[in-house]
Structure formats: C-alpha cells, structure tokens
PDB file of C-alpha atoms in Angstrom:
ATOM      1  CA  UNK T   1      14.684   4.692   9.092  1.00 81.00           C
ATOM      2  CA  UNK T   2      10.963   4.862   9.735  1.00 85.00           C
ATOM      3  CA  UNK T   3       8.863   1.217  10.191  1.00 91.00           C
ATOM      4  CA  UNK T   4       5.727  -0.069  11.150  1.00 94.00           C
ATOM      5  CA  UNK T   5       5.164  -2.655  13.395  1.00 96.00           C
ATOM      6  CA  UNK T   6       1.999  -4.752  13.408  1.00 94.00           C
ATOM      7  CA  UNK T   7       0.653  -7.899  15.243  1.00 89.00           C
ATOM      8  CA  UNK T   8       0.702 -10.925  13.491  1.00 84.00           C
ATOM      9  CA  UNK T   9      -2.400 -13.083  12.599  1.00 86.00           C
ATOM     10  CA  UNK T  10      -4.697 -14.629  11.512  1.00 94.00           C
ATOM     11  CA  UNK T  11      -6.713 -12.554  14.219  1.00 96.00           C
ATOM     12  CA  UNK T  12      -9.601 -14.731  14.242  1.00 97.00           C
ATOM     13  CA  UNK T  13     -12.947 -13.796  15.525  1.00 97.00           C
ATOM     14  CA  UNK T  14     -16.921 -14.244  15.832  1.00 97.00           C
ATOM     15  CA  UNK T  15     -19.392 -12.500  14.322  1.00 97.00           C
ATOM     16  CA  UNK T  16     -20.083  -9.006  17.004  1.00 97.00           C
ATOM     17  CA  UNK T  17     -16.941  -9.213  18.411  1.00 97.00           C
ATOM     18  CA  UNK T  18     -14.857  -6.825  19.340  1.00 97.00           C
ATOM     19  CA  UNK T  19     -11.777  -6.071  17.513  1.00 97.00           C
ATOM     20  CA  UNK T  20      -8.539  -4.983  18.147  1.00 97.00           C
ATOM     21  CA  UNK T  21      -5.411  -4.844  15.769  1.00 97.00           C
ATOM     22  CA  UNK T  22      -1.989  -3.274  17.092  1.00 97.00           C
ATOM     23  CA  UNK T  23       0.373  -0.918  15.225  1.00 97.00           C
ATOM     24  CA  UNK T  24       3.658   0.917  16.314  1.00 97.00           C
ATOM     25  CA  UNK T  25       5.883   2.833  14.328  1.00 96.00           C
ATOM     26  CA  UNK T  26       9.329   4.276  14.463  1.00 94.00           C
ATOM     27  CA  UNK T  27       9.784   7.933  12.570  1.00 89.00           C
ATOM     28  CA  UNK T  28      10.800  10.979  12.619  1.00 80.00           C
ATOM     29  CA  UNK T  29       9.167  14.153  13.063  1.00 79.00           C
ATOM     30  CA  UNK T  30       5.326  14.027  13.001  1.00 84.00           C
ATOM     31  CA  UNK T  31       3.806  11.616  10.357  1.00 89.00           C
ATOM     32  CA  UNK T  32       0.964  10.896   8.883  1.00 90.00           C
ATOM     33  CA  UNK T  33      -0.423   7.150   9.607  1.00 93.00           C
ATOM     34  CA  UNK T  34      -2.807   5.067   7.623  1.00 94.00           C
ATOM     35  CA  UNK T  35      -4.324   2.035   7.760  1.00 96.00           C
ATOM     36  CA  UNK T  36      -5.162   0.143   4.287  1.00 95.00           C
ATOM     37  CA  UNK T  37      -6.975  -2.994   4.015  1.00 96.00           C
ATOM     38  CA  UNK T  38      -7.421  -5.360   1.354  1.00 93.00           C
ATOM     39  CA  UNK T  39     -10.310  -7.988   0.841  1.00 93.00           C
ATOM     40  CA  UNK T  40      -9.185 -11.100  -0.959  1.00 88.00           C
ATOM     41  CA  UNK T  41      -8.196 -10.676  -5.162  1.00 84.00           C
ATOM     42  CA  UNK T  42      -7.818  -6.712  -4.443  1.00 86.00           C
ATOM     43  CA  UNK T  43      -5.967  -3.795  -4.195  1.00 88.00           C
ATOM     44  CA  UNK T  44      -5.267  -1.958  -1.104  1.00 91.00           C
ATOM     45  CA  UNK T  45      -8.279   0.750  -0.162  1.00 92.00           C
ATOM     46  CA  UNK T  46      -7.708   3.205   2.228  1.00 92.00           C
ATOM     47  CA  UNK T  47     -10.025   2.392   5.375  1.00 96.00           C
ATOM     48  CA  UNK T  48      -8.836   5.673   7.661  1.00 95.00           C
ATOM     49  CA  UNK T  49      -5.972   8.478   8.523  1.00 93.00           C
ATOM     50  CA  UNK T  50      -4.846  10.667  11.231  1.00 94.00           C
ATOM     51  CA  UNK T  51      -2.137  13.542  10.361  1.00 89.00           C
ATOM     52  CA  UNK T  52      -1.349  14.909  13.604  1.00 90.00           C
ATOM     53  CA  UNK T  53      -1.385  13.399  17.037  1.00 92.00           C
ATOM     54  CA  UNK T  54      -4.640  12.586  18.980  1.00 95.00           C
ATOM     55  CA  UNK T  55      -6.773  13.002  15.762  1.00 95.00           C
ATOM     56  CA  UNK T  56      -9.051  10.207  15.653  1.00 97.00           C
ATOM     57  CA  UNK T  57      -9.597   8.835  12.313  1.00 96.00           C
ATOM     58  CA  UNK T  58     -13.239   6.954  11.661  1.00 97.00           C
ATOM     59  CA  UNK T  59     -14.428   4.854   8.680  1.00 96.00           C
ATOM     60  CA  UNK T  60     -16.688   1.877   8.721  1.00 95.00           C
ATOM     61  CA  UNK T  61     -17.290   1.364  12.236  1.00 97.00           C
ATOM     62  CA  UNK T  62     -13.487   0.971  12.438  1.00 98.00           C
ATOM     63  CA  UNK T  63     -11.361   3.739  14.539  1.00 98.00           C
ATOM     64  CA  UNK T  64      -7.636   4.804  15.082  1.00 98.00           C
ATOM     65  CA  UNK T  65      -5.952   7.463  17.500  1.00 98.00           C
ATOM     66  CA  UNK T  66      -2.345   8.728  16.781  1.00 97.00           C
ATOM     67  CA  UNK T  67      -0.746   8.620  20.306  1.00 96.00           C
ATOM     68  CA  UNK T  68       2.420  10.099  19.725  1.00 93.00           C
ATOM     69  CA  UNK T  69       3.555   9.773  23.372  1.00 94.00           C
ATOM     70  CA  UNK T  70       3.399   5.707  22.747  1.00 95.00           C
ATOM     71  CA  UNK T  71       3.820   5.884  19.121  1.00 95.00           C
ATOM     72  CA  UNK T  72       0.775   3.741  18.389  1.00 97.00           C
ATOM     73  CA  UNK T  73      -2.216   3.650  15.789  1.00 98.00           C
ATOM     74  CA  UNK T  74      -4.261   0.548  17.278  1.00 98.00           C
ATOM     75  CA  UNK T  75      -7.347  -0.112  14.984  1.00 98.00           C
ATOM     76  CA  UNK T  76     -10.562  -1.108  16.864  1.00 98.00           C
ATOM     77  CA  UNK T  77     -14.084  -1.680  16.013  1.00 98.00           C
ATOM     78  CA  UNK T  78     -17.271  -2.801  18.671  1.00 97.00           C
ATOM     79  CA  UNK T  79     -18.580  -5.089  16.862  1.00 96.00           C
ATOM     80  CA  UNK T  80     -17.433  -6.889  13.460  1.00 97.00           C
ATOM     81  CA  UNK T  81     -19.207  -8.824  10.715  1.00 97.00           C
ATOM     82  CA  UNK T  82     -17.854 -11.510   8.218  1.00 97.00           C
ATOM     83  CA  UNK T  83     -17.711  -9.043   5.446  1.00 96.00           C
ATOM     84  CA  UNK T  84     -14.798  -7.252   7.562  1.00 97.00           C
ATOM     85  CA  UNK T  85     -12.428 -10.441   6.936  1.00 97.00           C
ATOM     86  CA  UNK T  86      -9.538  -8.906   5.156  1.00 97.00           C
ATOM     87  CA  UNK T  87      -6.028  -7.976   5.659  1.00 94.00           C
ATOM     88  CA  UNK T  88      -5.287  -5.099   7.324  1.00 96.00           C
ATOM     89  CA  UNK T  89      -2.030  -2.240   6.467  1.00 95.00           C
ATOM     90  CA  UNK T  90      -0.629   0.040   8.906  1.00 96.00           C
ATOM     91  CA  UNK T  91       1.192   2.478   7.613  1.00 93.00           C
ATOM     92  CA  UNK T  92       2.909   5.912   7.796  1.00 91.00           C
ATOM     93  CA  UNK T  93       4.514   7.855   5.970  1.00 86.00           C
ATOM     94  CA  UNK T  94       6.739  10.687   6.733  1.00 78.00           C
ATOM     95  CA  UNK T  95       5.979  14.441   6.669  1.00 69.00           C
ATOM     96  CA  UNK T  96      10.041  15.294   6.064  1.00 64.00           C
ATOM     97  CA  UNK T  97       8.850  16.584   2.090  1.00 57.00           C
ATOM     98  CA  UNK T  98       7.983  13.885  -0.199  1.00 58.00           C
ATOM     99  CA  UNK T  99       8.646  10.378   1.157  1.00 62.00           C
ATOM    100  CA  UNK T 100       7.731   6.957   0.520  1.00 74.00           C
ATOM    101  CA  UNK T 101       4.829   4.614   2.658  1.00 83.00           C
ATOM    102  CA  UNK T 102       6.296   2.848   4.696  1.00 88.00           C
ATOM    103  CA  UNK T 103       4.027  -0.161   5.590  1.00 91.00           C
ATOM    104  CA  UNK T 104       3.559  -2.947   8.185  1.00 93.00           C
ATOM    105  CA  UNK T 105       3.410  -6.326   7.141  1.00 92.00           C
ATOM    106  CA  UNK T 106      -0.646  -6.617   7.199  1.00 93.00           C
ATOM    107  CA  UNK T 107      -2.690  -8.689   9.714  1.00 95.00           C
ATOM    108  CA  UNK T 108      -5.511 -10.931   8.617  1.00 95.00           C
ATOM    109  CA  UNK T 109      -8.564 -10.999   9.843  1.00 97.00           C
ATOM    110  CA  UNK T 110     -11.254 -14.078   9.726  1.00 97.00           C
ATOM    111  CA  UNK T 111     -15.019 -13.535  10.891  1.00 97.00           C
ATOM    112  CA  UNK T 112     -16.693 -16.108  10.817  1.00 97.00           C
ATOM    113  CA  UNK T 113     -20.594 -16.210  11.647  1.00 95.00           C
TER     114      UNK T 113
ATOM    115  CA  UNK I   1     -14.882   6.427 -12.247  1.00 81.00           C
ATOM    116  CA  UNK I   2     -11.765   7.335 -10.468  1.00 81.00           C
ATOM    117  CA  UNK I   3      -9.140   4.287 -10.819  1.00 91.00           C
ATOM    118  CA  UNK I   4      -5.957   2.750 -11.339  1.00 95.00           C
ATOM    119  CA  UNK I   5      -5.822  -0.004 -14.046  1.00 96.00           C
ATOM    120  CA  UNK I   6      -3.126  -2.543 -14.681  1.00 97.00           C
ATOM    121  CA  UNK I   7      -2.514  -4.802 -17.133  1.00 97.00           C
ATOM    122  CA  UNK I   8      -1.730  -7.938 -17.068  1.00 97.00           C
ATOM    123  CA  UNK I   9      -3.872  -9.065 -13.772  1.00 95.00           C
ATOM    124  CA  UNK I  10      -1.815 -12.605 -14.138  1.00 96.00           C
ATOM    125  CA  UNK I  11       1.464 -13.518 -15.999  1.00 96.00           C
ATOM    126  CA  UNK I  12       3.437 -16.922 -15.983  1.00 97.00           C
ATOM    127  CA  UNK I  13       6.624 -16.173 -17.777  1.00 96.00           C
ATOM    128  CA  UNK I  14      10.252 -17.505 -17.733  1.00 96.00           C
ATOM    129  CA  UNK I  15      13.578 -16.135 -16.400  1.00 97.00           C
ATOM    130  CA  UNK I  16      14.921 -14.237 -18.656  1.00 96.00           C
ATOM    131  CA  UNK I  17      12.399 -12.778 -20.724  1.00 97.00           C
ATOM    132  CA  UNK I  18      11.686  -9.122 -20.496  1.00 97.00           C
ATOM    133  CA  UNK I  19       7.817  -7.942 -19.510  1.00 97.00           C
ATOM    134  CA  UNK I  20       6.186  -5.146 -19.051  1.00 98.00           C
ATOM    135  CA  UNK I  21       3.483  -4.140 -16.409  1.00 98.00           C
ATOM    136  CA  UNK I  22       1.454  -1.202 -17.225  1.00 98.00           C
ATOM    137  CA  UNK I  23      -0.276   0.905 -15.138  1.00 98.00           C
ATOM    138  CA  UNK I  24      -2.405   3.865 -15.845  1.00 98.00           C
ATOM    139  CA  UNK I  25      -4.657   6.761 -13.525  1.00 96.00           C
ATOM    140  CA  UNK I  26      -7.627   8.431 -14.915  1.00 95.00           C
ATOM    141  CA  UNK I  27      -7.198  10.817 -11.897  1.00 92.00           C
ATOM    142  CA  UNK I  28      -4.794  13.643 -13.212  1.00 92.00           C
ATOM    143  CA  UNK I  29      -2.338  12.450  -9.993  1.00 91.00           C
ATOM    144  CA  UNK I  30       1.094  13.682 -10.023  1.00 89.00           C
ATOM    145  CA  UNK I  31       2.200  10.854  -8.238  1.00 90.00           C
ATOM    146  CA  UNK I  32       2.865   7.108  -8.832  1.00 92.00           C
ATOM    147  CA  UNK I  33       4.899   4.239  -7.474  1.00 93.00           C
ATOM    148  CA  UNK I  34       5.147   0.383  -7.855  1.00 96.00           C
ATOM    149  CA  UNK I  35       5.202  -1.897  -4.765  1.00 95.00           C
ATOM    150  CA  UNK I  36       5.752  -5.395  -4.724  1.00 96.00           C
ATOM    151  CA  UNK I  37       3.807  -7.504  -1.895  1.00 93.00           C
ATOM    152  CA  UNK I  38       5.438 -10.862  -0.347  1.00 92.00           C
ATOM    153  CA  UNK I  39       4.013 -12.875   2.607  1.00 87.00           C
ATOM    154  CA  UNK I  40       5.429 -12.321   5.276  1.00 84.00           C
ATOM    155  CA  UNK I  41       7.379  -9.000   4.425  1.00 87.00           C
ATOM    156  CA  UNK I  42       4.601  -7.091   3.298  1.00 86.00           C
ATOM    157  CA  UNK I  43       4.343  -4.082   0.888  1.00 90.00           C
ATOM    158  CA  UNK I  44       7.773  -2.564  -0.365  1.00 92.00           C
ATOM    159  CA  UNK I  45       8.164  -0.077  -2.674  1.00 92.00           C
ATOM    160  CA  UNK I  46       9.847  -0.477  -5.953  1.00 95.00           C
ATOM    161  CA  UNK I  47      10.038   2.909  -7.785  1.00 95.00           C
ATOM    162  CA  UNK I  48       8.288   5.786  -7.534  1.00 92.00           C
ATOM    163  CA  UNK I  49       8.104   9.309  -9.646  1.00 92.00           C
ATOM    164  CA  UNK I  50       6.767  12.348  -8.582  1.00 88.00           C
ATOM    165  CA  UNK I  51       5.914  13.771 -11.899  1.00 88.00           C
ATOM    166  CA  UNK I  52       6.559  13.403 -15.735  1.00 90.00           C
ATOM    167  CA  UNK I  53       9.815  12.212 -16.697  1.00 87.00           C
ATOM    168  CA  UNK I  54      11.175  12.324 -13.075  1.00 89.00           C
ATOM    169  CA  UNK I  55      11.321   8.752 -11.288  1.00 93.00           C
ATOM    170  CA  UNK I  56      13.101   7.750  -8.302  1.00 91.00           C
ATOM    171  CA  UNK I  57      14.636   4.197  -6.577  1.00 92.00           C
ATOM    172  CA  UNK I  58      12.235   3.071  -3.773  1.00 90.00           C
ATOM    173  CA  UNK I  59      13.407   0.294  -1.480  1.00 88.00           C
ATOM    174  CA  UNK I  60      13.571  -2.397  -3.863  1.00 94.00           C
ATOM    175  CA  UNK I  61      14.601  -1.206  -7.229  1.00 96.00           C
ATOM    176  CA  UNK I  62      17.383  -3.632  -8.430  1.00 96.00           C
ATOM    177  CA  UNK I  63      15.613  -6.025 -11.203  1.00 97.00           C
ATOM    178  CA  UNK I  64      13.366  -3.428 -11.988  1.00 98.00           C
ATOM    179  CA  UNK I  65      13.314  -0.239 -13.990  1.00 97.00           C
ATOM    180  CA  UNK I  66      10.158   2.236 -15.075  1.00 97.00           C
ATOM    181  CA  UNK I  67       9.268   5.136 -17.169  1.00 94.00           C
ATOM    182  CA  UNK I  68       7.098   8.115 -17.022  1.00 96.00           C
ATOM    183  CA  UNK I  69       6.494   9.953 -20.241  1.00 95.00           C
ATOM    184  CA  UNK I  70       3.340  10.526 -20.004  1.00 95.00           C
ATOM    185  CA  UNK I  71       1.444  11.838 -16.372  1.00 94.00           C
ATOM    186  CA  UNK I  72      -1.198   8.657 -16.436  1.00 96.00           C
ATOM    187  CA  UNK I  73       1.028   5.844 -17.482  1.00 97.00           C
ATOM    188  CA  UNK I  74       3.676   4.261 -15.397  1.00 97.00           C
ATOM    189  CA  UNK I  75       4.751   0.995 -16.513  1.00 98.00           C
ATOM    190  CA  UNK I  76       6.758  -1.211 -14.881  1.00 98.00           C
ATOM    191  CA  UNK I  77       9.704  -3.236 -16.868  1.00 98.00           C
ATOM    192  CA  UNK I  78      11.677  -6.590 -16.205  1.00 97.00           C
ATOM    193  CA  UNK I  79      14.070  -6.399 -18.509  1.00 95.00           C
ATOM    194  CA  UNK I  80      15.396 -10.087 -17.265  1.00 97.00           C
ATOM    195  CA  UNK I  81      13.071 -11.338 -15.294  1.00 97.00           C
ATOM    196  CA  UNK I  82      14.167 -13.847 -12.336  1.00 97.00           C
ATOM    197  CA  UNK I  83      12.067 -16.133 -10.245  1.00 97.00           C
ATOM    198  CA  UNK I  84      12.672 -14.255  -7.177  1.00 96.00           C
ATOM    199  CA  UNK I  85      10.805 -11.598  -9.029  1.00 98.00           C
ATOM    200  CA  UNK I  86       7.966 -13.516  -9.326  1.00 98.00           C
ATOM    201  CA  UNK I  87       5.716 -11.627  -6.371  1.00 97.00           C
ATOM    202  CA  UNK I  88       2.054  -9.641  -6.619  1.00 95.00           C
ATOM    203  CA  UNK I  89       2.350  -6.190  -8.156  1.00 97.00           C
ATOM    204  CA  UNK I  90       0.413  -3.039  -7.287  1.00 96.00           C
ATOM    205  CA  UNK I  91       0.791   0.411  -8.690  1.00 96.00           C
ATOM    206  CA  UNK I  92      -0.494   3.390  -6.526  1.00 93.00           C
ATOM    207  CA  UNK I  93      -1.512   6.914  -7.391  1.00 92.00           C
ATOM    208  CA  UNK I  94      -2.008  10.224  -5.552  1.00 88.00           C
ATOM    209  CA  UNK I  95      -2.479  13.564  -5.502  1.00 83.00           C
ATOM    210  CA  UNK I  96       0.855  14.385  -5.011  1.00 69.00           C
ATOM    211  CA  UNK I  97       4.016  13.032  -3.012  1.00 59.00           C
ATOM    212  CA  UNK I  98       3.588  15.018   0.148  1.00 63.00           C
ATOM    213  CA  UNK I  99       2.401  13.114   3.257  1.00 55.00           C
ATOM    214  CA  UNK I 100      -1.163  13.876   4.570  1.00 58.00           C
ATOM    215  CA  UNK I 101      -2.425  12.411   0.569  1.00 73.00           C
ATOM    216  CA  UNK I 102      -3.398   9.106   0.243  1.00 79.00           C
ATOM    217  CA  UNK I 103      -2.562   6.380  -2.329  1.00 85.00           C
ATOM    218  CA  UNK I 104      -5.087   4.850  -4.709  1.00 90.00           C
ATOM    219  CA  UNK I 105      -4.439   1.378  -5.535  1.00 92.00           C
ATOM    220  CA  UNK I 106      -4.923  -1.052  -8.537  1.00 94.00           C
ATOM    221  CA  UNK I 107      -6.178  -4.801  -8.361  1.00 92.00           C
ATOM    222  CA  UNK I 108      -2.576  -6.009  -8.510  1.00 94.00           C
ATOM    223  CA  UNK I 109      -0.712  -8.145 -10.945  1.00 97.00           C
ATOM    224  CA  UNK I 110       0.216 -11.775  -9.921  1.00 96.00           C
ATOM    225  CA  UNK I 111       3.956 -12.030 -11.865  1.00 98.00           C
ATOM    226  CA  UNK I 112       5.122 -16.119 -11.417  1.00 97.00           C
ATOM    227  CA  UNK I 113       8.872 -16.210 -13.159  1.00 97.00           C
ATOM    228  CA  UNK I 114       9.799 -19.998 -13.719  1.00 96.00           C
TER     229      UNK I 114
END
C-alpha cells in the first residue's frame, strides 16, 4: 500500500537558517503529494502541492519538488523565522480514483531566535 | 468564512459511554473524513464518505461509526467508548474525493476516555 516516510525531529534550528525536512513515499501510479503543517492547538493547513512530477510547489518561503525518479518531496526554505515552529505533514495521496491521504508521521520544527 | 467546525474542542468521558463528535463545512464540499492523530503514528484515517448517505471504512474504523444525512454534517460516534480511543480528532473537507483537491481541516477535538 502507499506510505510516507518522513525524518524524525524535533528539527531544531536558529532564527535565518536554512531548512530542510525529508519525505519519501511508496505508491502507485503518479500521485499527488502535499505537505500540511500545523502550529500548536490547530488543525492541519495546507502549506503546498505538486500533482505531477518536477512541479515545484511554493508557499511561504517554503518549497517542494516531486522527483519521481527518487520518489522524494523534501521541503526547504533559505531562511526561517520563529513563527515557522510547527509540525510539518507529508503526504500523498493516490490518483487511482478516489483514495484516502495517506500521511507521514509529522516532523517538528523549533526556531528559536 | 470558509471552515470546518467541530464540536466538542475537549471531552473527558468514561469507557463505556457513547459520544458524539460533530463536524460541519460551510463550503458545499462533497467530501469528508475523520482522522485520528497519535504521537508517534501520525494522522490515520477513520471513515470517510464521498457524498450524502454514502460513507466508507478508512484505516481505522473499528470503535467508530459515522453518518452523513445531510452534505455539511458528519459526525463522528463512539458508541462504547474505550481508553485506547482516547486520541485528538480532526474532521477534513474537500471539494471532492479525487486526488489533486486538498483537505480543509478543523481545530481538532482532544477525546481522553478514562
């Protein structure tokens, strides 16, 4: 079945850093991949997508590339501030009809100043 | 505004005694589902339904069952809650099922089951 695979944290950085958060997955076919994040005493918000591979999907300062050919959605961003602590969802979800999303297990991020 | 409300945001109950989540979309989406988060295992999806009376199992349906009658209400039901039910909620919304859509969350409901 499809999964997600993400790094574990607490990433833990300094204010202008640069960030880096890796994701694989496992499917079939040609999904779509998200990644969700969640600031503390929320709901997930979507943060960016890619449908197809090599888009490039852009929110926030934050980017993600679908490389099918290593089956990887690695978010990065140059340079990130304490308001982007948070916990961070990769996820996909299948383009075989309707299907589920199927997520990582979420990486947290501290900034601190 | 656009959102997805649930009520309760916190509930302390005790094995055995059913509940009822609700959740409800002010954004005409044909779509809903229930996840339940846990540390370590992430988000994992409870039920979902795809449109008015039609529902479906997700990964993690036993304990659980839900309802659609209506296109913006989905509640969630325990009918005998146990404790390892007791998890944070979150119902999601969207457009429709298909895969390039993507889900609108609410805030989440803490559930503690003693």
């Amino acid at each position: 079945g499809d999964s997600v695979t993400q790094m574990e944290g607490p990433v833990t950085l300094s204010e202008e850093a640069f960030l880096t958060i890796n994701c694989t997955y496992t499917a079939t076919g040609y999904p779509s991949l998200f990644w969700y994040v969640q600031y503390p005493g929320e709901g997930l918000q979507l943060l960016l997508k890619a449908t197809k591979a090599d888009d490039k999907g852009s929110n926030k300062g934050f980017e993600a590339t679908y490389r099918k050919e290593t089956t990887s959605f690695h978010l990065e961003k140059g340079s990130v501030q304490v308001s982007d602590s948070a916990v961070y969802f990769c996820a996909l979800r299948s383009n075989s009809g309707y299907s589920t999303l199927t997520f990582g297990k979420g990486t947290m991020l501290l900034v601190s100043p | 505004e656009a959102q997805v409300t649930q009520n309760p945001r916190y509930l302390i109950t005790v094995t055995g005694k059913k509940l009822t989540v609700t959740c409800s979309q002010n954004m005409n989406h044909e779509y809903m589902s229930w996840y339940r988060q846990d540390p370590g295992l992430g988000l994992r999806q409870i039920y979902y339904s795809m449109n008015v009376e039609v529902t479906d199992k997700g990964d993690v349906p036993e304990g659980y069952k839900v309802s659609r009658k209506e296109k913006r209400n989905f509640p969630l039901i325990l009918e005998s809650p146990s404790p390892n039910q007791t998890s944070l909620y979150f119902c999601a919304s969207s457009s429709d099922g298909s895969f390039s859509y993507e889900q609108y969350f609410g805030p989440g409901t803490r559930l503690t089951v003693t």
